[in-house]
Tab-separated table of C-alpha atoms in Angstrom:
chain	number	residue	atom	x	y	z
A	1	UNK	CA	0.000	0.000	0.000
A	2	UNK	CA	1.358	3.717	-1.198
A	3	UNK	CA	0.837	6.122	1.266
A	4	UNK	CA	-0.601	9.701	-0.078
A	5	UNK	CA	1.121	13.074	0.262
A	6	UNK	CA	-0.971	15.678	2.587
A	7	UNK	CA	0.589	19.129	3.735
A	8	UNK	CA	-0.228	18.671	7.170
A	9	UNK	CA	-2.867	21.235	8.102
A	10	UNK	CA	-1.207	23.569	11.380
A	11	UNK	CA	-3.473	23.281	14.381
A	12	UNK	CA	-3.567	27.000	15.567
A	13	UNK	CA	-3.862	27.391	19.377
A	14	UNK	CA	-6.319	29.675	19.561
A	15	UNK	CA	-8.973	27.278	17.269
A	16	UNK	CA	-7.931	23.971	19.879
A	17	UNK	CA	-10.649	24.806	22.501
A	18	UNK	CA	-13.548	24.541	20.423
A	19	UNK	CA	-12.774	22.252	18.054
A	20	UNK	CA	-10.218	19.458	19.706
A	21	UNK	CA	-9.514	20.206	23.233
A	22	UNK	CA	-12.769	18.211	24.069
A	23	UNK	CA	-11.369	15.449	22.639
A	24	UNK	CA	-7.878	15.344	23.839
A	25	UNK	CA	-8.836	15.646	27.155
A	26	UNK	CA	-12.033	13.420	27.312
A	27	UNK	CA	-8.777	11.061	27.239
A	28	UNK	CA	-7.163	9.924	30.803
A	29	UNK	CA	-3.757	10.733	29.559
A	30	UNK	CA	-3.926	14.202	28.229
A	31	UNK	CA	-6.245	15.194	31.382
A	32	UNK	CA	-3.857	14.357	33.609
A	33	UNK	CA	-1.372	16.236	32.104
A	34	UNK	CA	0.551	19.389	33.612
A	35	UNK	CA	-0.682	22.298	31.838
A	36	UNK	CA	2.275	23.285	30.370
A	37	UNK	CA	3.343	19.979	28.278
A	38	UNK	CA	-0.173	19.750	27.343
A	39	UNK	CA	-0.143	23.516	25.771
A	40	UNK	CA	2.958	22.356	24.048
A	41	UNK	CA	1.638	19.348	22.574
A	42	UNK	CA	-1.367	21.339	21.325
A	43	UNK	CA	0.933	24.288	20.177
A	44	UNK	CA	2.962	21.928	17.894
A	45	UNK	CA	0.395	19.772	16.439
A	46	UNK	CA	-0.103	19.507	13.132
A	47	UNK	CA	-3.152	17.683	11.474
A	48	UNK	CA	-3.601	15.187	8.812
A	49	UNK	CA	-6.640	13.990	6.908
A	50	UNK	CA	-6.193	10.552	6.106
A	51	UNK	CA	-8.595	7.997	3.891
A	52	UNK	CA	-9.443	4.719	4.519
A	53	UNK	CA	-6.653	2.274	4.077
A	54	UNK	CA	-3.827	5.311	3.742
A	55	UNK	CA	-0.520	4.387	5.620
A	56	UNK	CA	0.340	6.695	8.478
A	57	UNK	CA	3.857	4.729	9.080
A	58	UNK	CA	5.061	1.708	8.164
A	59	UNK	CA	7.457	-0.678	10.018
A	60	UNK	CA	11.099	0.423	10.060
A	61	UNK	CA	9.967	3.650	8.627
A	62	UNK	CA	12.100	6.497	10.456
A	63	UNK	CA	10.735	8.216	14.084
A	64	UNK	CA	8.173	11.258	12.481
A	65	UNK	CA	6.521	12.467	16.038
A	66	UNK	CA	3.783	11.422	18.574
A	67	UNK	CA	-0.029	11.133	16.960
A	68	UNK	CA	-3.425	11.377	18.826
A	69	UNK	CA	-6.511	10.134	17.004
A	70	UNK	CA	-9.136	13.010	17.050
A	71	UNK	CA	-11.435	11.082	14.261
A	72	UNK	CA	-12.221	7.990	12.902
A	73	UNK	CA	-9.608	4.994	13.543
A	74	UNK	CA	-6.306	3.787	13.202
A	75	UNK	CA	-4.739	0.331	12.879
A	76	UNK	CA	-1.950	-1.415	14.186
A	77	UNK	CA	-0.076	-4.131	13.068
A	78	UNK	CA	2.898	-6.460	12.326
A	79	UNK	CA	3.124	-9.139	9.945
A	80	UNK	CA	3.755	-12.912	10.312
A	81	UNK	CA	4.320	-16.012	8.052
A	82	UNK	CA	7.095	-16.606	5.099
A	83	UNK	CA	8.076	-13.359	2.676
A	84	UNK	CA	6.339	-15.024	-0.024
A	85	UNK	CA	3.130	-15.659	2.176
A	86	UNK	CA	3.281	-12.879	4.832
A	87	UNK	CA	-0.262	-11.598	6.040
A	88	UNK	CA	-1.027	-8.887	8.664
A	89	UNK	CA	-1.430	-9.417	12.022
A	90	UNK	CA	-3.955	-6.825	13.741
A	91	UNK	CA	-3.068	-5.784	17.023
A	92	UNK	CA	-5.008	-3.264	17.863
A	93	UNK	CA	-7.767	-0.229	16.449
A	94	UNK	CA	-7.441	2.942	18.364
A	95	UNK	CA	-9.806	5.541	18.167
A	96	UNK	CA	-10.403	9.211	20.181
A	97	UNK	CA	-8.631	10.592	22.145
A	98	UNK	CA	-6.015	7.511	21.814
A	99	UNK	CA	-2.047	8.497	21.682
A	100	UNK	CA	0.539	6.761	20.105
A	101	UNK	CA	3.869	6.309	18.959
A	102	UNK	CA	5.688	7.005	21.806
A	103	UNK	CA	8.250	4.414	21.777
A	104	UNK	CA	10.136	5.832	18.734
A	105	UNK	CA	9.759	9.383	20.578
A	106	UNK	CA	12.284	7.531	23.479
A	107	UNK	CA	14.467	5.635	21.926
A	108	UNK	CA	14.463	7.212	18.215
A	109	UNK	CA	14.594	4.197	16.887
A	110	UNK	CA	12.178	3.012	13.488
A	111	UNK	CA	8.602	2.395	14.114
A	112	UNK	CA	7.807	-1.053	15.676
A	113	UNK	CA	4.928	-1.490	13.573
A	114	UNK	CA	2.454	-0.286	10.682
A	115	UNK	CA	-0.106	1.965	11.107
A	116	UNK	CA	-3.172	2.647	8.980
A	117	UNK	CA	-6.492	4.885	8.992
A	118	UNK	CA	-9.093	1.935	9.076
A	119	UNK	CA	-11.269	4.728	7.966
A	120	UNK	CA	-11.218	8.181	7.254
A	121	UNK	CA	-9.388	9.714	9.841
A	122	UNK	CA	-8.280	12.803	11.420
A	123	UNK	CA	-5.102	12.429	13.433
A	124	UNK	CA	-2.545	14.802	15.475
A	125	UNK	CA	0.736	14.941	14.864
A	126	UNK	CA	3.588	16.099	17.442
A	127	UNK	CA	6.406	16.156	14.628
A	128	UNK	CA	9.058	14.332	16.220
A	129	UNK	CA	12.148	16.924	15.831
A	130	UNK	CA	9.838	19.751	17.287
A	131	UNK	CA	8.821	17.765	20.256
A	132	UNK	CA	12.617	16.415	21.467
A	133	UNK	CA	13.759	20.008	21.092
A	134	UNK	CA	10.945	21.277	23.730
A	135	UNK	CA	11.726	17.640	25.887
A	136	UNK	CA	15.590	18.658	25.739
A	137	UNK	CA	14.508	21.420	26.901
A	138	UNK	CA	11.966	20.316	29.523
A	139	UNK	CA	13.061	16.771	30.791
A	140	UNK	CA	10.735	17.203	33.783
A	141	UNK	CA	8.516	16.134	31.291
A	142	UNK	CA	9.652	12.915	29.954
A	143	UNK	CA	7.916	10.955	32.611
A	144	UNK	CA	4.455	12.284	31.917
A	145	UNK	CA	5.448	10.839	28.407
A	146	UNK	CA	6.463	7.689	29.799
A	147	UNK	CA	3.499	7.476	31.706
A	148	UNK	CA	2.219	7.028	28.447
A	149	UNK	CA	4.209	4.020	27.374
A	150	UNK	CA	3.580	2.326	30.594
A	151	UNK	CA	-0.280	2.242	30.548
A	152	UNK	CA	0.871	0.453	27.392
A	153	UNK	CA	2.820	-2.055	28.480
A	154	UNK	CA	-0.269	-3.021	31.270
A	155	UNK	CA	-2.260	-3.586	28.162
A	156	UNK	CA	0.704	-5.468	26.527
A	157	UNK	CA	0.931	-7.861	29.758
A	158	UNK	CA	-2.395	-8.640	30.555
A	159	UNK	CA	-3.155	-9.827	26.725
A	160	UNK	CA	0.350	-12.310	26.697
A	161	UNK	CA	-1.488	-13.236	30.503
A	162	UNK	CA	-5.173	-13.761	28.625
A	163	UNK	CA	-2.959	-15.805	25.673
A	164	UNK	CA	-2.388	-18.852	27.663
A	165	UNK	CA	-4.935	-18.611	30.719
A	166	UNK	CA	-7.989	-17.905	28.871
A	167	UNK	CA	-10.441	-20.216	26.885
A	168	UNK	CA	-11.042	-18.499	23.097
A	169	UNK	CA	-14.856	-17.107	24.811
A	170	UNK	CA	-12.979	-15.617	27.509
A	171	UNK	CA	-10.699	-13.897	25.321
A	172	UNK	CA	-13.412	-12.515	22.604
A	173	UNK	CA	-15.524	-11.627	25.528
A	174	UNK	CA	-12.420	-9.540	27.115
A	175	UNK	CA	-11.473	-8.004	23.749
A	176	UNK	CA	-14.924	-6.873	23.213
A	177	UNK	CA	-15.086	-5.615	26.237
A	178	UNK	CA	-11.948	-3.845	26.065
A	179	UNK	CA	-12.415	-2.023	22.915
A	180	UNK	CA	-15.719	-0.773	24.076
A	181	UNK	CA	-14.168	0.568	26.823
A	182	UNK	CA	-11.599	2.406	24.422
A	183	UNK	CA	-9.035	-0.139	26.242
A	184	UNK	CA	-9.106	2.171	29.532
A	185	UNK	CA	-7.860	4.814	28.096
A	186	UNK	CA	-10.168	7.735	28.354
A	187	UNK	CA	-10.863	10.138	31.239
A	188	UNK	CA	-14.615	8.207	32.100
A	189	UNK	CA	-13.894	4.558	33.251
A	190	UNK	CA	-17.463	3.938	32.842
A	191	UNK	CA	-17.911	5.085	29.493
A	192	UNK	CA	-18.765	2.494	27.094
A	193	UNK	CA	-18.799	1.814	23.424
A	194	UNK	CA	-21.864	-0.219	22.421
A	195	UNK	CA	-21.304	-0.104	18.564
A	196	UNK	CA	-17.483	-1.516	17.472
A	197	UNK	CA	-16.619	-0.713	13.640
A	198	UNK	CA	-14.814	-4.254	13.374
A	199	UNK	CA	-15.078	-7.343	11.186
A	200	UNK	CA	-14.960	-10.824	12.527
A	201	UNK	CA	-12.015	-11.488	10.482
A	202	UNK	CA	-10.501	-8.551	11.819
A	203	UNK	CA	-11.507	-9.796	15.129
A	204	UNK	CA	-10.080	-13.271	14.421
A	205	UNK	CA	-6.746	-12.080	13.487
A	206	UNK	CA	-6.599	-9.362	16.611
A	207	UNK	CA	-7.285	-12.566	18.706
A	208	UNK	CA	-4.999	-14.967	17.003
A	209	UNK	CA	-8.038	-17.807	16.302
A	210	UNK	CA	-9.203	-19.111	13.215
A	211	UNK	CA	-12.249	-17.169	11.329
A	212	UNK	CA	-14.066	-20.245	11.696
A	213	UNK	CA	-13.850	-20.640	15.289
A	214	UNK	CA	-14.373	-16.361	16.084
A	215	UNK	CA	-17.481	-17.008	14.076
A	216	UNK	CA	-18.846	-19.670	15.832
A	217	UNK	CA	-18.088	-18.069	19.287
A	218	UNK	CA	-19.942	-14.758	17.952
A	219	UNK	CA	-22.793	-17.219	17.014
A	220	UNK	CA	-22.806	-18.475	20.436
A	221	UNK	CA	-23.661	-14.495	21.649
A	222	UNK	CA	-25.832	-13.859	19.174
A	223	UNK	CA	-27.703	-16.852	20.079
A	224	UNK	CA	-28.160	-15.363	23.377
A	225	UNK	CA	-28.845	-12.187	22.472
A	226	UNK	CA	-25.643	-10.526	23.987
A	227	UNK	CA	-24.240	-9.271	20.532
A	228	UNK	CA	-25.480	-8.254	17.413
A	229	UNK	CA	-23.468	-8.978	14.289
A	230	UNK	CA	-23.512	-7.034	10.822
A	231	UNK	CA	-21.461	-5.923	8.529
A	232	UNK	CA	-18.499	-4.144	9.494
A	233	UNK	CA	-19.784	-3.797	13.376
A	234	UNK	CA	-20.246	-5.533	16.236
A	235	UNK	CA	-22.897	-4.083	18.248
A	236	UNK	CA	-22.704	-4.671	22.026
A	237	UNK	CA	-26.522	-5.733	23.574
A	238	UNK	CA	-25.712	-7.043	27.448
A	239	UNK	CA	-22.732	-5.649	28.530
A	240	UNK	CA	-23.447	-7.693	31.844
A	241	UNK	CA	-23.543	-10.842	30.108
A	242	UNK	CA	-20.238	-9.919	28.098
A	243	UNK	CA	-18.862	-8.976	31.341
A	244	UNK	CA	-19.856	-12.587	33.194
A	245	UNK	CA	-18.700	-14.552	29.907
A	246	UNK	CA	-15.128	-12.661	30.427
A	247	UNK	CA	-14.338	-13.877	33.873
């Protein structure tokens, strides 16, 4: 996939409050902030309009800043298998107020992994160069940023943890539980998702199972009324239920 040239659109600071400070800080994150590395973040963002399918960064591509989704959705993923048979591996779809791409902001090192707009999207991006200037210049600050990476790396543990100590139901259950819950990363821990824009393949290959068996398991909830499955979405119907089936 090619990506497509935007100019990135400059975010002006004094057009953030009404159009994407609600955003940013309806996430737990950016909230928590201190006021002035927020500012900063908002005074250096740029935007970018991205279509469905466009790359934001690929794997080994070069460090090129810190991104928060303010629209739409972005994917992440790796690849596995042989060169001549590689497929994608999903790992995860972030939507608002989700930030990401810290780790090449620390170690400015190439990007772990690709990420796309699953649809059309509306991202911010802290251009890396402008933003390890301003941390040079305010380490204080580098552990708010790693605070970032380390809600992360819960995340990271506790789905290696669900790998091997979970039947597949348990794990679907969790993962749709987890993405309606914008995988704790918003400001309201009680906010929920009921309507997730994800296919059951993509589903299948987030959760490592076969298509086959992900369908049959979303049968199962349909079945008993707990889901709703159509085309592109997964619509959430007893959270309770979900919530019982995940423990």
């Amino acid at each position: 996939m090619t990506a497509l040239v935007f100019s990135p659109t400059h975010c002006p600071m004094d057009t953030v409050p009404a159009q994407y400070l609600p955003i940013l800080q309806s996430g737990r994150w950016f909230r928590q902030l201190p006021p002035a590395f927020a500012d900063a973040l908002v005074a250096m963002g740029q935007l970018r309009q991205l279509r469905a399918g466009e790359v934001l960064f690929l794997r080994q591509s070069p460090p090129c800043g810190l991104y928060a989704v303010i629209a739409g959705s972005v994917r992440i993923s790796g690849h596995d298998g042989a060169p001549e048979a590689t497929r994608e591996t999903l790992l995860v779809l972030l939507g608002p107020p989700a930030w990401f791409g810290e780790i090449s902001v620390f170690d400015n090192a190439a990007r772990t992994h690709d990420a796309h707009a699953h649809e059309s999207t509306t991202v911010l991006q802290v251009p890396h160069r402008e933003l390890q200037t301003w941390l040079e210049q305010h380490p204080r600050h580098w552990r708010d940023l790693g605070l970032l990476m380390a809600d992360k790396m819960r995340l990271a543990f506790v789905s290696l943890e669900e790998q091997t100590a979970l039947t597949s139901a348990q794990r679907l259950a969790r993962r749709l539980l987890l993405m309606a819950r914008g995988y704790g990363l918003g400001a309201n821990e009680q906010a929920t998702r009921r309507v997730l824009g994800i296919t059951q393949e993509e589903l299948a290959h987030m959760l490592g199972l076969t298509r086959q068996t992900t369908n049959q398991l979303l049968h199962d909830l349909r079945e008993r009324q707990i889901v709703r499955v159509s085309r592109g979405e997964i619509e959430i119907l007893d959270l309770e239920a979900l919530q019982a089936l995940g423990h």
